[in-house]
Amino acid sequence: MSTVTAQAPPEGADVRQAEFDAKITADQRIEPRDWMPDGYRRTLVRQVSQHAHSEIIGMQPEGDWIASAPSLRRKAILLAKVQDEAGHGLYLYAAAETLGVDRADLTDRLIEGRQKYSSIFNYPSLSFADVGVIGWLVDGAAICNQVPLCRSSFGPYARAMVRICKEESFHQRQGYELLMRMMEGTDAQRAMVQDAVDRWWWPSLMMFGPPDADSPNTQQSMAWRIKRDTNDDLRQKFVDMTVPQAERLGVTLPDPELVWNDQRGHYDFGEPDWVEFKQVISGSGPKNAERIARRRAAHEKGAWVREAATAYASKHAQEATV
Ligand code: BYC
């Protein structure tokens, strides 16, 4: 006679943890009202709010060129793109709020330097070619990183990413188109494009975060299926995708170690300057102070809008209860 030892079913917190784990394993979405471990919630608040801040701060380097865009057409395109970034920030703050945090508090954390935003936006945009290169390389890197996030395990984040990725793809193409036009222009225009590529290439590679071996969050975020790929895998994917585009455009990528590796089926490439990266993410990049000062000024200047919106909402709430 065989004896079957039935395992006692887990109780309380254990049951909820088991249900959560089963959903993650089955690739089902976690929704705001579902139970989730504190660490999962904290990680999402950290990543989603940093992502939202990046979209909002990311309006600045390109926004600097709206007033001096070289034609009405370029101005209209740029205005629309920068407005899209504001929209992305709003979707992401809304996704973060479903985790129980307050958007005003997140904004305070940003302008008080208590929360990070993407390193890439701490570099200056020195010529109009930078607008094209930001579209091509920065939005290109963003797409590479964000398409897998459409399958992130947290529902509101994944759904926000679907919409954002559609717009980012358009941004990337507008950047590439702008650069193609400049490359068909004068020697001076071609030199502007090459100079912009030289300045933005390494910071673009840093957008994917530190090497996997130095990334404290990747392993757990992958286990929770918040992140779907490691920093290094996405960086490689971006390099492989970008090299043929650079060749087509007629620019050189500033990396003497960049070479196709037949055995690996990928490009080999050099190591970004991780000391510089650490300085930039800890607040000492070329533009950190200016970016935060401008964000703080815009926030203070917008106080009357928030007060008016709150007054309007409470008036309507009162009328609804009468
Ligand atoms: N910049 O353990 P790790 C855009 C931090 S906006 C700054 O690998 P994780 C666009 C990291 O936060 C694009 N900080 O972290 C907008 C962590 O610090 P804490 C923004 C960085 O989270 C306008 C520490 O370093 N995209 O597309 O597993 C115009 C250790 O790193 C960076 C997103 O936000 C960085 N580059 O992985 C145009 C995508 N890298 O928090 C375009 C969503 C790392 O422990 N985010 N850090 O103090 C992600 O996919 C991940 O959070 C990251 C980092 C890959 C960025």
XYZ file of C-alpha atoms and ligand atoms in Angstrom:
378
model
C 0.000 0.000 0.000
C 1.444 3.343 -0.955
C 1.184 6.218 1.480
C 0.421 9.657 0.148
C 1.406 12.480 2.467
C -0.832 15.405 1.733
C 0.953 18.714 2.250
C -0.826 21.171 4.533
C -2.094 24.059 2.418
C -0.260 27.329 3.043
C -2.118 29.818 5.168
C -2.597 33.615 5.260
C 0.369 35.476 3.875
C 1.770 32.222 2.500
C -1.372 31.626 0.440
C -1.203 35.119 -1.006
C 2.499 34.753 -1.742
C 1.835 31.398 -3.425
C -0.947 32.923 -5.537
C 1.305 35.809 -6.510
C 4.164 33.454 -7.439
C 1.799 31.279 -9.478
C 0.559 34.292 -11.440
C 4.112 35.415 -12.186
C 5.080 31.902 -13.295
C 1.998 31.659 -15.514
C 2.849 35.061 -17.036
C -0.387 36.582 -15.791
C -0.642 40.258 -14.993
C -0.561 41.614 -11.457
C -3.184 44.344 -11.083
C -3.283 47.160 -8.490
C -5.870 45.470 -6.242
C -4.007 42.160 -6.187
C -1.840 41.323 -3.203
C 1.851 41.841 -3.974
C 5.018 41.547 -1.901
C 6.305 44.850 -0.468
C 9.565 44.499 -2.405
C 7.688 44.089 -5.690
C 5.662 47.231 -4.973
C 8.775 49.191 -3.937
C 10.693 48.121 -7.042
C 7.852 49.162 -9.293
C 7.407 52.523 -7.580
C 11.145 53.105 -8.002
C 11.320 52.092 -11.665
C 8.005 53.553 -12.855
C 8.515 56.896 -11.108
C 12.106 57.186 -12.345
C 10.807 56.410 -15.789
C 8.112 59.111 -15.462
C 10.689 61.659 -14.257
C 12.896 60.767 -17.244
C 10.105 61.533 -19.680
C 9.448 64.915 -18.065
C 13.108 65.945 -17.666
C 13.684 64.549 -21.174
C 11.578 67.385 -22.565
C 14.372 69.853 -21.789
C 17.292 69.022 -24.135
C 15.037 69.074 -27.197
C 12.755 71.777 -25.824
C 15.803 74.079 -25.917
C 15.586 74.010 -29.722
C 11.891 74.743 -30.248
C 12.395 78.506 -30.464
C 15.252 78.232 -32.943
C 14.157 75.307 -35.123
C 15.300 76.026 -38.695
C 11.817 75.900 -40.309
C 8.141 75.993 -39.405
C 7.873 72.299 -40.278
C 10.759 71.335 -37.980
C 9.299 73.501 -35.206
C 5.874 71.834 -35.495
C 7.432 68.342 -35.447
C 9.585 69.173 -32.443
C 6.709 70.761 -30.524
C 4.595 67.648 -31.081
C 7.409 65.348 -29.982
C 8.135 67.267 -26.798
C 4.414 67.309 -25.981
C 4.340 63.535 -26.488
C 7.056 63.194 -23.829
C 4.881 65.132 -21.385
C 2.055 62.694 -22.154
C 4.356 59.733 -21.485
C 5.267 61.216 -18.125
C 1.584 61.536 -17.264
C 0.727 57.935 -18.213
C 3.607 56.748 -16.064
C 2.773 58.917 -13.044
C -0.781 57.569 -13.324
C 0.586 53.984 -13.406
C 2.738 54.751 -10.337
C -0.309 56.140 -8.495
C -2.084 52.786 -8.829
C 0.648 51.484 -6.484
C -0.516 53.838 -3.747
C 1.955 56.703 -4.138
C 1.094 60.333 -4.628
C 2.234 62.181 -7.737
C 2.914 65.419 -5.820
C 5.190 63.458 -3.501
C 7.005 61.888 -6.465
C 7.573 65.340 -7.962
C 8.993 66.530 -4.624
C 11.335 63.547 -4.575
C 12.560 64.496 -8.054
C 13.149 68.185 -7.420
C 14.774 67.510 -4.077
C 17.203 65.082 -5.772
C 15.882 62.072 -3.818
C 14.932 60.134 -6.952
C 16.831 59.497 -10.141
C 15.953 60.073 -13.769
C 17.744 58.826 -16.876
C 21.435 59.779 -17.054
C 21.062 60.671 -20.733
C 19.259 63.942 -20.067
C 22.192 65.415 -18.164
C 24.104 66.106 -21.378
C 23.748 69.354 -23.355
C 22.143 69.615 -26.800
C 24.587 71.876 -28.629
C 23.233 72.040 -32.199
C 20.061 71.225 -34.120
C 21.707 67.964 -35.207
C 21.364 66.916 -31.554
C 17.586 66.925 -32.040
C 17.989 64.321 -34.789
C 20.513 62.285 -32.831
C 18.333 62.293 -29.708
C 15.467 60.965 -31.841
C 17.623 58.342 -33.529
C 19.862 57.127 -30.688
C 18.067 58.125 -27.472
C 14.567 57.199 -28.613
C 16.104 54.165 -30.355
C 17.662 53.011 -27.068
C 14.417 53.807 -25.261
C 12.440 51.599 -27.670
C 14.896 48.738 -27.268
C 14.505 48.974 -23.504
C 10.766 49.608 -23.481
C 9.303 47.151 -25.999
C 10.000 44.235 -23.606
C 8.401 46.294 -20.805
C 5.069 46.004 -22.682
C 5.167 42.457 -21.245
C 6.072 43.616 -17.746
C 4.164 41.720 -15.056
C 2.453 44.816 -13.601
C -0.654 45.580 -15.688
C -0.793 49.396 -15.565
C 2.929 49.718 -16.374
C 2.744 47.248 -19.271
C -0.326 48.956 -20.746
C 1.256 52.423 -20.478
C 4.314 51.069 -22.291
C 2.279 49.847 -25.281
C 1.122 53.347 -26.065
C 4.455 54.951 -25.269
C 6.346 52.551 -27.557
C 4.110 53.404 -30.514
C 4.937 57.073 -30.095
C 8.638 56.441 -29.427
C 8.904 54.515 -32.712
C 7.579 57.539 -34.521
C 10.052 59.758 -32.633
C 12.926 57.535 -33.631
C 11.970 57.699 -37.291
C 11.577 61.469 -37.251
C 15.090 61.759 -35.771
C 16.547 59.489 -38.439
C 14.729 61.365 -41.194
C 16.066 64.692 -39.915
C 19.611 63.295 -39.944
C 19.183 61.860 -43.458
C 18.203 65.320 -44.674
C 21.167 66.933 -42.949
C 23.537 64.340 -44.417
C 22.258 65.272 -47.901
C 23.146 68.922 -47.144
C 26.442 70.790 -46.861
C 29.781 69.637 -45.434
C 29.073 71.809 -42.403
C 25.746 70.033 -41.816
C 27.379 66.613 -42.139
C 30.038 67.682 -39.648
C 27.304 68.789 -37.208
C 25.685 65.359 -37.445
C 28.979 63.533 -36.881
C 29.809 65.769 -33.914
C 26.395 65.065 -32.354
C 26.811 61.301 -32.898
C 30.272 61.450 -31.265
C 28.827 63.151 -28.171
C 25.654 61.060 -27.759
C 26.872 57.551 -28.592
C 28.417 56.588 -25.238
C 25.723 58.251 -23.095
C 23.127 56.320 -25.173
C 24.816 53.023 -24.266
C 24.719 54.063 -20.596
C 20.935 54.417 -20.747
C 20.660 50.634 -20.344
C 22.158 50.840 -16.863
C 25.321 49.377 -15.332
C 26.807 46.066 -16.532
C 24.805 43.061 -15.296
C 27.554 42.133 -12.863
C 27.164 45.548 -11.156
C 23.386 45.848 -11.379
C 21.882 45.314 -7.923
C 18.272 45.159 -9.131
C 18.297 43.152 -12.359
C 18.154 39.639 -10.953
C 15.153 40.200 -8.703
C 13.355 42.376 -11.271
C 13.778 39.601 -13.845
C 12.467 36.994 -11.388
C 9.395 39.184 -10.827
C 9.154 39.711 -14.607
C 9.136 43.459 -14.132
C 12.203 43.523 -16.387
C 12.287 41.009 -19.234
C 15.917 41.345 -20.320
C 19.168 42.224 -18.621
C 20.922 45.569 -19.105
C 23.761 43.983 -21.098
C 21.448 41.993 -23.384
C 19.497 45.117 -24.300
C 22.681 47.122 -24.828
C 23.911 44.446 -27.248
C 20.597 44.441 -29.078
C 20.791 48.218 -29.456
C 24.339 48.122 -30.839
C 23.426 45.361 -33.324
C 20.390 47.338 -34.470
C 22.179 50.677 -34.738
C 25.411 49.863 -36.593
C 23.697 49.205 -39.979
C 21.626 52.376 -39.521
C 24.839 54.378 -38.934
C 26.363 52.878 -42.098
C 23.289 53.802 -44.124
C 23.384 57.316 -42.713
C 27.104 57.694 -43.473
C 28.318 58.446 -39.946
C 31.027 56.761 -37.874
C 30.294 55.470 -34.393
C 33.099 56.663 -32.062
C 34.260 53.247 -30.886
C 37.508 51.749 -32.298
C 36.573 48.375 -30.761
C 33.295 48.126 -32.667
C 33.590 45.084 -34.935
C 31.328 42.265 -36.146
C 32.021 38.996 -34.363
C 31.067 36.112 -36.646
C 31.280 33.523 -33.885
C 28.936 35.369 -31.543
C 26.703 36.667 -34.322
C 26.864 40.109 -32.690
C 28.985 43.241 -32.771
C 31.763 43.491 -30.190
C 32.028 46.968 -28.720
C 34.026 48.962 -26.178
C 33.204 49.647 -22.543
C 31.371 52.867 -21.682
C 33.035 55.064 -19.059
C 31.279 53.731 -15.944
C 33.018 56.263 -13.695
C 31.381 59.046 -15.682
C 28.050 57.178 -15.500
C 28.232 56.997 -11.697
C 29.037 60.698 -11.486
C 26.087 61.575 -13.716
C 23.555 59.440 -11.820
C 24.755 60.794 -8.500
C 24.028 64.375 -9.598
C 27.357 65.631 -10.976
C 26.745 65.395 -14.723
C 27.194 68.402 -17.024
C 23.535 69.467 -16.808
C 22.086 67.888 -13.626
C 21.802 71.127 -11.645
C 20.263 73.049 -14.548
C 17.725 70.321 -15.375
C 16.480 70.132 -11.790
C 16.450 73.925 -11.334
C 14.267 74.289 -14.434
C 11.934 71.512 -13.358
C 11.592 73.104 -9.924
C 10.894 76.554 -11.457
C 8.266 75.087 -13.817
C 6.632 73.266 -10.896
C 6.488 76.430 -8.792
C 5.187 78.462 -11.716
C 2.434 75.890 -12.251
C 1.119 76.110 -8.662
C -1.841 78.283 -9.698
C -2.931 75.694 -12.292
C -2.945 72.929 -9.672
C -4.840 75.176 -7.210
C -7.424 76.091 -9.874
C -7.861 72.428 -10.891
C -8.321 71.375 -7.253
C -10.862 74.165 -6.636
C -12.758 73.193 -9.805
C -12.801 69.510 -8.849
C -14.028 70.199 -5.303
C -16.756 72.577 -6.586
C -18.027 69.826 -8.893
C -17.818 67.238 -6.128
C -19.950 69.530 -3.890
C -22.505 70.076 -6.661
C -22.719 66.330 -7.247
C -23.591 65.718 -3.577
C -26.312 68.440 -3.437
N 20.155 56.618 -15.571
O 20.231 47.800 -10.764
P 20.114 48.700 -11.923
C 12.873 58.318 -22.810
C 20.207 53.405 -11.612
S 13.077 58.240 -21.129
C 19.926 56.871 -14.276
O 20.531 48.148 -13.235
P 17.336 48.754 -12.750
C 12.828 59.579 -23.504
C 19.045 52.539 -11.180
O 17.861 53.285 -11.128
C 13.881 56.694 -20.898
N 19.952 55.911 -13.318
O 18.622 49.293 -11.986
C 12.263 60.690 -22.886
C 19.549 52.055 -9.833
O 19.436 53.117 -8.888
P 18.481 53.035 -7.590
C 13.856 56.250 -19.487
C 20.186 54.658 -13.737
O 16.206 49.593 -12.332
C 12.287 61.930 -23.520
C 21.027 51.890 -10.078
O 21.368 52.737 -11.140
N 13.678 54.824 -19.527
O 12.777 57.296 -23.379
O 17.202 47.277 -12.602
C 12.868 62.051 -24.777
C 21.417 50.455 -10.383
O 20.927 50.039 -11.681
C 20.400 54.336 -15.072
C 13.394 54.118 -18.424
O 13.318 54.635 -17.340
C 20.380 55.362 -16.016
N 20.611 55.156 -17.308
O 17.665 49.012 -14.294
C 13.390 60.946 -25.399
C 13.129 52.640 -18.663
N 20.618 52.999 -15.152
O 17.073 53.250 -8.110
C 13.364 59.689 -24.780
C 12.630 51.906 -17.442
C 20.546 52.510 -13.914
O 18.632 51.651 -7.028
N 13.684 51.587 -16.545
N 20.290 53.520 -13.064
O 18.939 54.153 -6.716
C 14.472 50.489 -16.671
O 14.360 49.717 -17.615
C 15.485 50.226 -15.583
O 15.120 50.964 -14.444
C 16.939 50.571 -16.005
C 17.861 50.319 -14.783
C 17.381 49.656 -17.131
C 17.092 52.025 -16.421
